[in-house]
mmCIF file of C-alpha atoms in Angstrom:
data_model
loop_
_atom_site.group_PDB
_atom_site.id
_atom_site.type_symbol
_atom_site.label_atom_id
_atom_site.label_comp_id
_atom_site.label_asym_id
_atom_site.label_seq_id
_atom_site.Cartn_x
_atom_site.Cartn_y
_atom_site.Cartn_z
ATOM 1 C CA MET A 24 11.958 31.331 -2.657
ATOM 2 C CA PRO A 25 11.820 28.253 -0.398
ATOM 3 C CA ILE A 26 9.075 25.769 -1.087
ATOM 4 C CA ASP A 27 6.422 25.357 1.591
ATOM 5 C CA THR A 28 6.325 21.640 2.316
ATOM 6 C CA ASN A 29 3.075 21.984 4.246
ATOM 7 C CA VAL A 30 1.033 23.020 1.228
ATOM 8 C CA GLY A 31 -0.563 19.958 -0.348
ATOM 9 C CA SER A 32 -1.839 19.566 -3.870
ATOM 10 C CA PRO A 33 -5.628 19.915 -4.217
ATOM 11 C CA ASN A 34 -5.979 16.284 -5.311
ATOM 12 C CA SER A 35 -3.842 14.668 -2.612
ATOM 13 C CA ARG A 36 -6.235 15.016 0.355
ATOM 14 C CA PRO A 37 -9.017 12.730 -1.003
ATOM 15 C CA ASP A 38 -6.413 10.056 -1.816
ATOM 16 C CA HIS A 39 -4.939 10.432 1.656
ATOM 17 C CA GLU A 40 -8.343 10.069 3.332
ATOM 18 C CA GLN A 41 -9.240 7.045 1.219
ATOM 19 C CA HIS A 42 -5.952 5.342 2.055
ATOM 20 C CA LYS A 43 -6.461 6.138 5.737
ATOM 21 C CA ARG A 44 -9.903 4.485 5.666
ATOM 22 C CA GLN A 45 -8.451 1.435 3.922
ATOM 23 C CA GLN A 46 -5.762 1.139 6.580
ATOM 24 C CA GLN A 47 -8.418 1.306 9.303
ATOM 25 C CA ARG A 48 -10.429 -1.447 7.604
ATOM 26 C CA LEU A 49 -7.312 -3.556 7.199
ATOM 27 C CA SER A 50 -6.447 -3.157 10.889
ATOM 28 C CA HIS A 51 -9.965 -4.123 11.924
ATOM 29 C CA ILE A 52 -10.022 -7.260 9.773
ATOM 30 C CA GLU A 53 -6.535 -8.257 10.906
ATOM 31 C CA GLU A 54 -7.465 -7.922 14.597
ATOM 32 C CA GLU A 55 -10.689 -9.910 14.178
ATOM 33 C CA LEU A 56 -9.013 -12.739 12.274
ATOM 34 C CA LEU A 57 -6.261 -12.951 14.886
ATOM 35 C CA ASP A 58 -8.922 -13.247 17.612
ATOM 36 C CA MET A 59 -11.029 -15.803 15.721
ATOM 37 C CA ARG A 60 -8.229 -17.986 14.373
ATOM 38 C CA PRO A 61 -7.939 -20.186 17.535
ATOM 39 C CA ASP A 62 -11.665 -20.992 17.240
ATOM 40 C CA ILE A 63 -11.413 -22.116 13.587
ATOM 41 C CA HIS A 64 -11.056 -25.889 13.241
ATOM 42 C CA ASP A 65 -11.606 -26.068 9.485
ATOM 43 C CA GLU A 66 -8.086 -26.785 8.241
ATOM 44 C CA ASP A 67 -8.462 -25.091 4.837
ATOM 45 C CA LEU A 68 -9.980 -21.944 6.290
ATOM 46 C CA ARG A 69 -7.436 -21.799 9.098
ATOM 47 C CA ARG A 70 -4.602 -22.150 6.576
ATOM 48 C CA ALA A 71 -6.079 -19.406 4.364
ATOM 49 C CA ILE A 72 -6.407 -17.093 7.369
ATOM 50 C CA SER A 73 -2.811 -17.778 8.407
ATOM 51 C CA LYS A 74 -1.575 -17.002 4.912
ATOM 52 C CA TRP A 75 -3.576 -13.784 4.723
ATOM 53 C CA LEU A 76 -2.313 -12.623 8.131
ATOM 54 C CA LEU A 77 1.261 -13.190 6.989
ATOM 55 C CA ILE A 78 0.691 -11.211 3.792
ATOM 56 C CA ALA A 79 -1.082 -8.456 5.726
ATOM 57 C CA THR A 80 1.773 -8.175 8.201
ATOM 58 C CA ARG A 81 4.324 -7.869 5.418
ATOM 59 C CA ALA A 82 2.213 -5.376 3.478
ATOM 60 C CA ARG A 83 1.620 -3.203 6.551
ATOM 61 C CA ALA A 84 5.340 -3.222 7.248
ATOM 62 C CA GLY A 85 6.003 -1.740 3.825
ATOM 63 C CA ASP A 86 7.954 1.480 4.361
ATOM 64 C CA ALA A 87 7.437 4.338 1.887
ATOM 65 C CA GLU A 88 10.886 5.725 2.703
ATOM 66 C CA GLU A 89 12.485 2.396 1.815
ATOM 67 C CA HIS A 90 10.454 2.132 -1.403
ATOM 68 C CA VAL A 91 11.376 5.657 -2.506
ATOM 69 C CA SER A 92 15.054 5.282 -1.609
ATOM 70 C CA SER A 93 15.261 2.013 -3.554
ATOM 71 C CA LEU A 94 13.461 3.562 -6.526
ATOM 72 C CA LEU A 95 15.786 6.575 -6.701
ATOM 73 C CA ALA A 96 18.861 4.355 -6.344
ATOM 74 C CA GLU A 97 17.574 2.216 -9.213
ATOM 75 C CA ILE A 98 16.908 5.067 -11.633
ATOM 76 C CA ARG A 99 20.274 6.693 -10.838
ATOM 77 C CA ARG A 100 22.178 3.507 -11.576
ATOM 78 C CA ASP A 101 24.273 4.239 -14.712
ATOM 79 C CA ASN A 102 22.202 7.393 -15.325
ATOM 80 C CA PRO A 103 23.570 10.872 -14.494
ATOM 81 C CA MET A 104 19.974 12.222 -14.510
ATOM 82 C CA TYR A 105 21.132 15.487 -16.121
ATOM 83 C CA ARG A 106 22.488 16.335 -19.536
ATOM 84 C CA THR A 107 26.269 16.056 -19.796
ATOM 85 C CA ARG A 108 28.786 16.608 -22.573
ATOM 86 C CA GLU A 109 29.589 12.920 -22.639
ATOM 87 C CA TYR A 110 26.292 12.189 -24.392
ATOM 88 C CA ASP A 111 25.007 13.462 -27.727
ATOM 89 C CA SER A 112 21.459 13.599 -26.397
ATOM 90 C CA GLY A 113 20.101 14.478 -22.984
ATOM 91 C CA ASP A 114 17.693 11.559 -23.295
ATOM 92 C CA ALA A 115 20.632 9.179 -23.014
ATOM 93 C CA CYS A 116 21.276 10.493 -19.499
ATOM 94 C CA PHE A 117 17.936 9.191 -18.216
ATOM 95 C CA PRO A 118 16.315 5.746 -17.984
ATOM 96 C CA ASP A 119 13.389 5.070 -20.324
ATOM 97 C CA ARG A 120 10.906 4.964 -17.450
ATOM 98 C CA CYS A 121 11.451 8.727 -16.955
ATOM 99 C CA LYS A 122 10.239 9.629 -20.467
ATOM 100 C CA ASP A 123 6.955 11.079 -19.240
ATOM 101 C CA CYS A 124 8.607 13.397 -16.698
ATOM 102 C CA GLU A 125 8.751 17.074 -17.637
ATOM 103 C CA HIS A 126 12.472 17.294 -16.792
ATOM 104 C CA TYR A 127 13.409 14.306 -18.970
ATOM 105 C CA GLY A 128 16.544 14.990 -20.984
ATOM 106 C CA VAL A 129 17.456 18.123 -19.011
ATOM 107 C CA ALA A 130 17.953 17.699 -15.254
ATOM 108 C CA CYS A 131 15.969 15.789 -12.636
ATOM 109 C CA PRO A 132 15.418 18.070 -9.612
ATOM 110 C CA VAL A 133 14.593 15.114 -7.359
ATOM 111 C CA VAL A 134 18.192 13.826 -7.498
ATOM 112 C CA THR A 135 20.215 16.832 -8.726
ATOM 113 C CA ASP A 136 18.703 19.871 -6.952
ATOM 114 C CA ASN A 137 20.159 20.188 -3.451
ATOM 115 C CA ASP A 138 17.143 22.147 -2.225
ATOM 116 C CA GLN A 139 14.799 19.374 -3.333
ATOM 117 C CA ILE A 140 17.062 16.684 -1.901
ATOM 118 C CA ASP A 141 17.042 18.509 1.445
ATOM 119 C CA ARG A 142 13.263 18.911 1.249
ATOM 120 C CA ARG A 143 12.787 15.166 0.670
ATOM 121 C CA GLU A 144 15.066 14.332 3.585
ATOM 122 C CA ARG A 145 13.114 16.687 5.857
ATOM 123 C CA ILE A 146 9.859 15.026 4.822
ATOM 124 C CA MET A 147 11.238 11.593 5.650
ATOM 125 C CA GLU A 148 12.562 12.777 9.009
ATOM 126 C CA THR A 149 9.492 14.697 10.186
ATOM 127 C CA ALA A 150 6.464 12.729 8.909
ATOM 128 C CA ASP A 151 4.739 11.229 11.954
ATOM 129 C CA SER A 152 3.105 8.276 10.169
ATOM 130 C CA GLN A 153 3.396 6.200 7.005
ATOM 131 C CA SER A 154 0.193 7.691 5.576
ATOM 132 C CA GLU A 155 1.434 11.222 6.234
ATOM 133 C CA LEU A 156 4.798 10.339 4.710
ATOM 134 C CA ARG A 157 3.115 9.049 1.559
ATOM 135 C CA ARG A 158 0.917 12.146 1.347
ATOM 136 C CA GLN A 159 3.853 14.542 1.647
ATOM 137 C CA LEU A 160 5.976 12.542 -0.785
ATOM 138 C CA ARG A 161 3.073 12.529 -3.263
ATOM 139 C CA ASP A 162 2.888 16.330 -3.042
ATOM 140 C CA TYR A 163 6.655 16.466 -3.446
ATOM 141 C CA ALA A 164 6.530 14.276 -6.557
ATOM 142 C CA ILE A 165 3.769 16.416 -8.084
ATOM 143 C CA ASP A 166 5.657 19.643 -7.362
ATOM 144 C CA ASN A 167 8.740 18.239 -9.083
ATOM 145 C CA GLY A 168 6.873 16.701 -12.024
ATOM 146 C CA CYS A 169 8.233 13.247 -11.131
ATOM 147 C CA VAL A 170 5.863 10.759 -12.758
ATOM 148 C CA VAL A 171 7.945 7.767 -11.687
ATOM 149 C CA LEU A 172 7.742 8.681 -8.017
ATOM 150 C CA GLN A 173 4.002 9.360 -8.272
ATOM 151 C CA GLU A 174 3.442 5.924 -9.819
ATOM 152 C CA GLU A 175 5.498 4.220 -7.100
ATOM 153 C CA LEU A 176 3.492 5.870 -4.328
ATOM 154 C CA THR A 177 0.239 4.961 -6.076
ATOM 155 C CA ASN A 178 1.363 1.334 -6.321
ATOM 156 C CA ILE A 179 2.079 1.258 -2.587
ATOM 157 C CA ALA A 180 -1.412 2.560 -1.811
ATOM 158 C CA GLU A 181 -3.175 0.249 -4.289
ATOM 159 C CA THR A 182 -1.873 -2.911 -2.613
ATOM 160 C CA VAL A 183 -4.172 -2.248 0.341
ATOM 161 C CA GLN A 184 -7.572 -2.505 -1.387
ATOM 162 C CA PRO A 185 -7.234 -6.073 -2.745
ATOM 163 C CA LEU A 186 -5.816 -7.123 0.618
ATOM 164 C CA VAL A 187 -8.875 -5.662 2.366
ATOM 165 C CA GLU A 188 -11.206 -7.463 -0.062
ATOM 166 C CA HIS A 189 -9.500 -10.831 0.495
ATOM 167 C CA GLY A 190 -9.517 -10.274 4.235
ATOM 168 C CA GLN A 191 -13.222 -9.475 4.192
ATOM 169 C CA LEU A 192 -13.957 -12.731 2.390
ATOM 170 C CA LEU A 193 -11.996 -14.649 4.995
ATOM 171 C CA LEU A 194 -13.557 -12.841 7.935
ATOM 172 C CA MET A 195 -17.108 -13.478 6.726
ATOM 173 C CA ALA A 196 -16.274 -17.116 6.017
ATOM 174 C CA ALA A 197 -14.772 -17.451 9.508
ATOM 175 C CA GLN A 198 -17.849 -15.862 11.061
ATOM 176 C CA ASP A 199 -20.115 -18.352 9.280
ATOM 177 C CA VAL A 200 -18.021 -21.265 10.566
ATOM 178 C CA VAL A 201 -18.026 -19.972 14.131
ATOM 179 C CA PHE A 202 -21.773 -19.285 14.077
ATOM 180 C CA PHE A 203 -22.420 -22.988 13.390
ATOM 181 C CA GLN A 204 -20.169 -24.176 16.225
ATOM 182 C CA ASP A 205 -21.910 -22.984 19.377
ATOM 183 C CA GLU A 206 -23.119 -19.926 21.264
ATOM 184 C CA SER A 207 -19.721 -19.310 22.833
ATOM 185 C CA GLU A 208 -17.885 -16.057 23.368
ATOM 186 C CA ALA A 209 -16.427 -16.566 19.876
ATOM 187 C CA VAL A 210 -19.927 -16.304 18.416
ATOM 188 C CA ALA A 211 -20.502 -13.013 20.244
ATOM 189 C CA ARG A 212 -17.201 -11.704 18.872
ATOM 190 C CA ALA A 213 -18.145 -12.816 15.371
ATOM 191 C CA ARG A 214 -21.546 -11.115 15.580
ATOM 192 C CA ALA A 215 -19.959 -7.863 16.799
ATOM 193 C CA ALA A 216 -17.270 -8.042 14.121
ATOM 194 C CA LYS A 217 -19.867 -8.537 11.396
ATOM 195 C CA GLU A 218 -21.831 -5.494 12.550
ATOM 196 C CA THR A 219 -18.667 -3.387 12.700
ATOM 197 C CA LEU A 220 -17.589 -4.541 9.262
ATOM 198 C CA GLU A 221 -20.958 -3.568 7.805
ATOM 199 C CA ASP A 222 -20.656 -0.143 9.428
ATOM 200 C CA LEU A 223 -17.259 0.322 7.817
ATOM 201 C CA SER A 224 -18.799 -0.350 4.378
ATOM 202 C CA VAL A 225 -15.774 -2.245 3.170
ATOM 203 C CA GLY A 226 -17.588 -3.338 0.030
ATOM 204 C CA SER A 227 -20.045 -5.897 -1.272
ATOM 205 C CA VAL A 228 -19.127 -9.559 -1.387
ATOM 206 C CA ALA A 229 -21.008 -12.182 -3.378
ATOM 207 C CA ALA A 230 -22.289 -14.930 -1.083
ATOM 208 C CA ASP A 231 -21.187 -17.723 -3.404
ATOM 209 C CA ASN A 232 -17.583 -16.552 -3.070
ATOM 210 C CA LEU A 233 -17.638 -17.547 0.575
ATOM 211 C CA ASP A 234 -18.397 -21.174 -0.278
ATOM 212 C CA ASP A 235 -15.346 -21.722 -2.439
ATOM 213 C CA LEU A 236 -12.317 -21.788 -0.182
ATOM 214 C CA ASP A 237 -10.182 -23.369 -2.885
ATOM 215 C CA ASP A 238 -10.874 -20.389 -5.140
ATOM 216 C CA LEU A 239 -10.108 -18.068 -2.242
ATOM 217 C CA GLU A 240 -6.759 -19.803 -1.757
ATOM 218 C CA SER A 241 -6.036 -19.306 -5.455
ATOM 219 C CA GLN A 242 -6.823 -15.604 -5.149
ATOM 220 C CA LEU A 243 -4.485 -15.303 -2.183
ATOM 221 C CA ASP A 244 -1.738 -17.179 -4.012
ATOM 222 C CA ALA A 245 -2.136 -14.892 -7.022
ATOM 223 C CA ALA A 246 -2.120 -11.842 -4.796
ATOM 224 C CA GLU A 247 0.969 -13.076 -3.016
ATOM 225 C CA GLU A 248 2.830 -13.535 -6.293
ATOM 226 C CA THR A 249 1.647 -10.512 -8.274
ATOM 227 C CA GLU A 250 0.396 -7.853 -5.898
ATOM 228 C CA TRP A 251 2.936 -8.026 -3.087
ATOM 229 C CA GLY A 252 5.783 -9.940 -4.649
ATOM 230 C CA TYR A 253 6.334 -12.291 -1.704
#
């Protein structure tokens, strides 16, 4: 019986909605920082904003299809992904990272079942957004018991939250700087942005964190090296 690709797992919808909200917050912060950047004359803050915008652009450009294709190519390298007569044990046909998958040592449906390969290709061709693509691929991974694919999709989603938090710190710091400059149009934009950000409930930020731009730069550097790998 063909598998209905439109039926999602009961746990995928909350994750999808949360990721969608994070993407909306990220877009809002990115737009506000782009608008405010020309009005920022503090060199350290301007440099931190520029770095964050670069990281945000790269992170938002992350393509789930590319991530998944690279992952599957990696795990298939030198691994047949099904038990063959050439090996004494089926485990030897799989990479160690697949040990927690239910098909480990037997046959991986994600790369050996033509029906599942066709289903994955249809998902990649028909998904109308990156968030929808991730949601459908998450359901696909759950249906096939692929722990590795589930972890990869979770990692993609989890890069957004720390980026939002860093962006919020920068936006609030930029608003404080602009407020002390003058009552220009930039101040009006900053006031509106602050109200919108509070409505979005991005999260609480300790006030003393806004005073330490050097520490903020360190956080961004760490994020750049460990979270996004750029």
